Every structure is written in C-alpha cells, then in structure tokens.
PDB file of C-alpha atoms in Angstrom:
ATOM      1  CA  MET U   1      -1.240 -22.932  27.153  1.00 81.00           C
ATOM      2  CA  PHE U   2      -0.912 -26.358  28.759  1.00 86.00           C
ATOM      3  CA  LYS U   3      -4.687 -26.907  28.740  1.00 89.00           C
ATOM      4  CA  ARG U   4      -4.942 -26.082  25.038  1.00 91.00           C
ATOM      5  CA  VAL U   5      -2.031 -28.373  24.187  1.00 90.00           C
ATOM      6  CA  LEU U   6      -3.493 -31.184  26.295  1.00 92.00           C
ATOM      7  CA  PHE U   7      -6.893 -30.722  24.664  1.00 92.00           C
ATOM      8  CA  LEU U   8      -5.121 -30.825  21.289  1.00 92.00           C
ATOM      9  CA  GLY U   9      -3.635 -34.206  22.202  1.00 92.00           C
ATOM     10  CA  ILE U  10      -6.958 -35.645  23.355  1.00 94.00           C
ATOM     11  CA  THR U  11      -8.848 -34.338  20.307  1.00 95.00           C
ATOM     12  CA  ALA U  12      -6.175 -35.466  17.856  1.00 94.00           C
ATOM     13  CA  GLY U  13      -6.076 -38.864  19.570  1.00 94.00           C
ATOM     14  CA  ILE U  14      -9.824 -39.354  19.252  1.00 95.00           C
ATOM     15  CA  LEU U  15      -9.796 -38.150  15.638  1.00 95.00           C
ATOM     16  CA  SER U  16      -6.877 -40.381  14.698  1.00 95.00           C
ATOM     17  CA  GLY U  17      -8.520 -43.298  16.510  1.00 94.00           C
ATOM     18  CA  LEU U  18     -11.680 -42.756  14.496  1.00 95.00           C
ATOM     19  CA  ALA U  19      -9.712 -42.494  11.247  1.00 94.00           C
ATOM     20  CA  SER U  20      -7.765 -45.641  12.145  1.00 92.00           C
ATOM     21  CA  HIS U  21     -10.959 -47.520  12.977  1.00 91.00           C
ATOM     22  CA  ILE U  22     -12.542 -46.512   9.664  1.00 93.00           C
ATOM     23  CA  PHE U  23      -9.360 -47.512   7.837  1.00 91.00           C
ATOM     24  CA  MET U  24      -9.427 -50.861   9.646  1.00 89.00           C
ATOM     25  CA  MET U  25     -13.026 -51.528   8.558  1.00 90.00           C
ATOM     26  CA  VAL U  26     -12.331 -50.503   4.945  1.00 90.00           C
ATOM     27  CA  TYR U  27      -9.159 -52.603   4.865  1.00 87.00           C
ATOM     28  CA  LYS U  28     -11.126 -55.587   6.180  1.00 86.00           C
ATOM     29  CA  GLU U  29     -13.732 -55.239   3.420  1.00 87.00           C
ATOM     30  CA  VAL U  30     -11.301 -54.589   0.578  1.00 86.00           C
ATOM     31  CA  MET U  31      -8.553 -57.079   1.447  1.00 81.00           C
ATOM     32  CA  ILE U  32     -10.880 -59.649   3.053  1.00 78.00           C
ATOM     33  CA  VAL U  33      -8.475 -60.029   5.955  1.00 77.00           C
ATOM     34  CA  ASP U  34      -9.640 -59.503   9.537  1.00 78.00           C
ATOM     35  CA  PHE U  35      -7.024 -58.423  12.049  1.00 77.00           C
ATOM     36  CA  SER U  36      -9.467 -57.983  14.941  1.00 77.00           C
ATOM     37  CA  PRO U  37      -7.982 -60.973  16.845  1.00 76.00           C
ATOM     38  CA  VAL U  38      -4.610 -59.193  16.802  1.00 75.00           C
ATOM     39  CA  LEU U  39      -5.739 -55.566  17.111  1.00 80.00           C
ATOM     40  CA  LYS U  40      -8.949 -54.703  18.950  1.00 86.00           C
ATOM     41  CA  ALA U  41     -10.790 -51.410  18.417  1.00 86.00           C
ATOM     42  CA  TYR U  42     -10.282 -50.245  22.013  1.00 91.00           C
ATOM     43  CA  GLN U  43      -6.536 -50.903  21.695  1.00 90.00           C
ATOM     44  CA  LEU U  44      -6.488 -48.807  18.550  1.00 90.00           C
ATOM     45  CA  TYR U  45      -8.232 -45.849  20.221  1.00 93.00           C
ATOM     46  CA  ALA U  46      -6.121 -46.158  23.374  1.00 94.00           C
ATOM     47  CA  ALA U  47      -2.873 -46.172  21.395  1.00 92.00           C
ATOM     48  CA  CYS U  48      -3.916 -43.143  19.347  1.00 93.00           C
ATOM     49  CA  VAL U  49      -5.026 -41.097  22.358  1.00 95.00           C
ATOM     50  CA  PHE U  50      -1.947 -42.095  24.369  1.00 94.00           C
ATOM     51  CA  GLY U  51       0.389 -41.230  21.488  1.00 92.00           C
ATOM     52  CA  CYS U  52      -1.205 -37.850  20.815  1.00 93.00           C
ATOM     53  CA  VAL U  53      -1.340 -36.851  24.493  1.00 95.00           C
ATOM     54  CA  LEU U  54       2.292 -37.905  24.890  1.00 94.00           C
ATOM     55  CA  ALA U  55       3.163 -35.857  21.809  1.00 93.00           C
ATOM     56  CA  SER U  56       1.365 -32.852  23.265  1.00 93.00           C
ATOM     57  CA  MET U  57       3.320 -33.130  26.494  1.00 94.00           C
ATOM     58  CA  GLY U  58       6.537 -33.386  24.475  1.00 92.00           C
ATOM     59  CA  TYR U  59       5.566 -30.331  22.468  1.00 92.00           C
ATOM     60  CA  PHE U  60       4.807 -28.333  25.611  1.00 92.00           C
ATOM     61  CA  ALA U  61       8.126 -29.343  27.182  1.00 92.00           C
ATOM     62  CA  ALA U  62      10.106 -28.576  24.027  1.00 90.00           C
ATOM     63  CA  VAL U  63       8.565 -25.132  23.615  1.00 90.00           C
ATOM     64  CA  LYS U  64       9.109 -24.273  27.298  1.00 90.00           C
ATOM     65  CA  VAL U  65      12.704 -25.524  27.462  1.00 91.00           C
ATOM     66  CA  VAL U  66      13.877 -24.152  24.105  1.00 89.00           C
ATOM     67  CA  PRO U  67      11.398 -21.430  23.062  1.00 83.00           C
ATOM     68  CA  ARG U  68      13.225 -20.458  19.909  1.00 84.00           C
ATOM     69  CA  PHE U  69      13.789 -23.918  18.389  1.00 88.00           C
ATOM     70  CA  GLY U  70      11.411 -26.051  20.483  1.00 87.00           C
ATOM     71  CA  GLU U  71       8.794 -26.427  17.788  1.00 88.00           C
ATOM     72  CA  ILE U  72      11.339 -27.431  15.144  1.00 90.00           C
ATOM     73  CA  ILE U  73      12.992 -29.913  17.492  1.00 91.00           C
ATOM     74  CA  PHE U  74       9.633 -31.392  18.452  1.00 91.00           C
ATOM     75  CA  ASN U  75       8.464 -31.721  14.831  1.00 90.00           C
ATOM     76  CA  LEU U  76      11.643 -33.546  13.862  1.00 92.00           C
ATOM     77  CA  LEU U  77      11.503 -35.852  16.887  1.00 92.00           C
ATOM     78  CA  PHE U  78       7.798 -36.614  16.370  1.00 90.00           C
ATOM     79  CA  MET U  79       8.329 -37.644  12.755  1.00 88.00           C
ATOM     80  CA  ILE U  80      11.481 -39.634  13.547  1.00 91.00           C
ATOM     81  CA  LEU U  81       9.655 -41.505  16.315  1.00 89.00           C
ATOM     82  CA  SER U  82       6.677 -42.115  14.020  1.00 87.00           C
ATOM     83  CA  PHE U  83       8.989 -43.675  11.441  1.00 88.00           C
ATOM     84  CA  ALA U  84      10.856 -45.646  14.118  1.00 89.00           C
ATOM     85  CA  SER U  85       7.589 -47.032  15.481  1.00 87.00           C
ATOM     86  CA  ILE U  86       6.968 -49.044  12.312  1.00 87.00           C
ATOM     87  CA  ILE U  87       9.656 -51.494  13.424  1.00 88.00           C
ATOM     88  CA  SER U  88       7.200 -53.128  15.838  1.00 82.00           C
ATOM     89  CA  PRO U  89       4.685 -54.318  13.193  1.00 79.00           C
ATOM     90  CA  ILE U  90       7.500 -55.545  10.995  1.00 80.00           C
ATOM     91  CA  MET U  91       8.871 -57.654  13.872  1.00 81.00           C
ATOM     92  CA  HIS U  92       5.415 -58.845  15.079  1.00 74.00           C
ATOM     93  CA  ILE U  93       5.006 -62.625  15.477  1.00 74.00           C
ATOM     94  CA  PHE U  94       1.508 -63.875  14.749  1.00 70.00           C
ATOM     95  CA  PRO U  95      -0.306 -66.467  16.853  1.00 67.00           C
ATOM     96  CA  PRO U  96      -0.581 -69.918  15.221  1.00 66.00           C
ATOM     97  CA  GLU U  97      -4.414 -69.809  15.076  1.00 64.00           C
ATOM     98  CA  LEU U  98      -4.209 -67.070  12.432  1.00 60.00           C
ATOM     99  CA  ASP U  99      -2.363 -69.400  10.064  1.00 58.00           C
ATOM    100  CA  VAL U 100      -5.434 -70.083   7.916  1.00 58.00           C
ATOM    101  CA  LYS U 101      -4.103 -69.152   4.503  1.00 59.00           C
ATOM    102  CA  GLY U 102      -0.433 -69.246   5.387  1.00 55.00           C
ATOM    103  CA  ILE U 103       1.654 -66.985   7.551  1.00 57.00           C
ATOM    104  CA  ASP U 104       3.320 -65.300   4.590  1.00 64.00           C
ATOM    105  CA  GLU U 105      -0.002 -64.083   3.255  1.00 67.00           C
ATOM    106  CA  ILE U 106      -1.089 -62.729   6.641  1.00 70.00           C
ATOM    107  CA  THR U 107       2.255 -61.019   7.146  1.00 72.00           C
ATOM    108  CA  SER U 108       2.159 -59.440   3.706  1.00 77.00           C
ATOM    109  CA  TYR U 109      -1.264 -57.921   4.466  1.00 80.00           C
ATOM    110  CA  PHE U 110      -0.575 -56.932   8.072  1.00 80.00           C
ATOM    111  CA  ILE U 111       2.637 -54.959   7.627  1.00 82.00           C
ATOM    112  CA  PRO U 112       1.240 -52.316   5.213  1.00 84.00           C
ATOM    113  CA  PHE U 113      -1.936 -52.132   7.309  1.00 84.00           C
ATOM    114  CA  ALA U 114      -0.060 -51.492  10.560  1.00 84.00           C
ATOM    115  CA  ILE U 115       2.464 -49.115   9.019  1.00 86.00           C
ATOM    116  CA  THR U 116      -0.382 -46.939   7.736  1.00 87.00           C
ATOM    117  CA  LEU U 117      -1.982 -46.888  11.196  1.00 87.00           C
ATOM    118  CA  HIS U 118       1.240 -45.652  12.787  1.00 88.00           C
ATOM    119  CA  PHE U 119       1.067 -42.344  10.911  1.00 90.00           C
ATOM    120  CA  PHE U 120      -2.555 -41.413  11.703  1.00 92.00           C
ATOM    121  CA  PRO U 121      -1.753 -39.866  15.131  1.00 92.00           C
ATOM    122  CA  ALA U 122       1.001 -37.665  13.687  1.00 91.00           C
ATOM    123  CA  ILE U 123      -1.190 -36.555  10.786  1.00 92.00           C
ATOM    124  CA  ALA U 124      -4.115 -35.709  13.090  1.00 93.00           C
ATOM    125  CA  TRP U 125      -1.870 -33.913  15.587  1.00 91.00           C
ATOM    126  CA  PHE U 126      -0.180 -31.768  12.925  1.00 90.00           C
ATOM    127  CA  ALA U 127      -3.525 -31.041  11.217  1.00 92.00           C
ATOM    128  CA  LEU U 128      -5.227 -29.851  14.413  1.00 92.00           C
ATOM    129  CA  LYS U 129      -2.279 -27.972  15.930  1.00 91.00           C
ATOM    130  CA  PRO U 130      -2.984 -24.624  14.194  1.00 89.00           C
ATOM    131  CA  ILE U 131      -6.518 -24.662  15.608  1.00 89.00           C
ATOM    132  CA  PHE U 132      -5.448 -25.129  19.237  1.00 88.00           C
ATOM    133  CA  VAL U 133      -1.989 -23.556  19.487  1.00 83.00           C
ATOM    134  CA  LYS U 134      -1.323 -19.984  18.468  1.00 77.00           C
ATOM    135  CA  PRO U 135       1.850 -19.535  16.403  1.00 69.00           C
ATOM    136  CA  ILE U 136       4.929 -18.121  18.082  1.00 60.00           C
ATOM    137  CA  LEU U 137       6.872 -15.676  15.942  1.00 58.00           C
ATOM    138  CA  ILE U 138      10.421 -14.764  16.884  1.00 56.00           C
ATOM    139  CA  ASP U 139      11.991 -11.446  16.050  1.00 52.00           C
ATOM    140  CA  VAL U 140      15.512 -12.447  15.089  1.00 55.00           C
ATOM    141  CA  GLU U 141      17.105  -9.090  15.770  1.00 57.00           C
ATOM    142  CA  SER U 142      15.659  -8.484  19.231  1.00 56.00           C
ATOM    143  CA  ARG U 143      15.352 -12.225  20.071  1.00 56.00           C
ATOM    144  CA  GLN U 144      11.895 -11.624  21.498  1.00 56.00           C
ATOM    145  CA  CYS U 145       8.933 -13.986  21.166  1.00 54.00           C
ATOM    146  CA  ALA U 146       5.590 -12.594  20.024  1.00 51.00           C
ATOM    147  CA  LYS U 147       2.378 -14.606  20.306  1.00 53.00           C
ATOM    148  CA  PHE U 148      -0.611 -13.946  18.098  1.00 46.00           C
TER     149      PHE U 148
END
C-alpha cells in the first residue's frame, strides 16, 4: 500500500504542478502581471510535489495508526493545513524592484494568485486518490476492515 500511496503523491504533485504552471501563464496573460521574479516554475513544481508526497505520507501514517478514523482525520487535517497555508502569501513582503506600478497594485494581484495556487495540490491529491488507493469499508458491528 505504501508504494501506491507514494506514487499517488508523486503523480498528484506533478499534475498539480502542471495545473499551477498553466494557471500562472494564464494569469500572466489575463492580468498582465508577471510574478516570475518572485515565483519560478521549478519552485512551483517542487512545492507541489513536496506537498503531495508529504500528504501521502501523512495519509499512510493516519490510516495505519487509526484504521477506523484515519482517513477522516487526514482529510480534515489536509484541508485545515491547506487553508492555513494561505497566511504566507498574505504576509509576503515584495522586493523593491517590483514596485513598478505601486506596491498596492502588485499586492492586490499577488494574493488571489497565490491563494489559488495553494489549493491545487489538495485538489489533485483528492481527485487522484480513488484511482490509486482502494477504499476501506468498516463493518460497524464486527469492527472489521474490508478492502476492495
């Protein structure tokens, strides 16, 4: 099971990195604001893959430690941490060389851009999970786990 969960994390990371990169290019064309000096493409892919692999390890640990409620606990923690991670772009301080049109304008474009990027790994991970991980059904009366 660990190999499938790890492969889920790597695949979801690459997929979310690709989706984030496409979103970054579309955002650049539509809003006419380039954030490539602040956020490079390789950093975007690395963050997505790292986040999804870390999530997969957390999922594996949660399911092994608490088989009955591990998936529920993991899902709640993953979404809470995804929401908590948006604090970093809100608190980000821009370098002075980006102050072309005014720092307020850059900040007002960057925050929604970065907040959107923070949810791509979670979306990709949850979307691909049914493909890689078989569901675990629990018989409440006998308290036995059945895998399909």
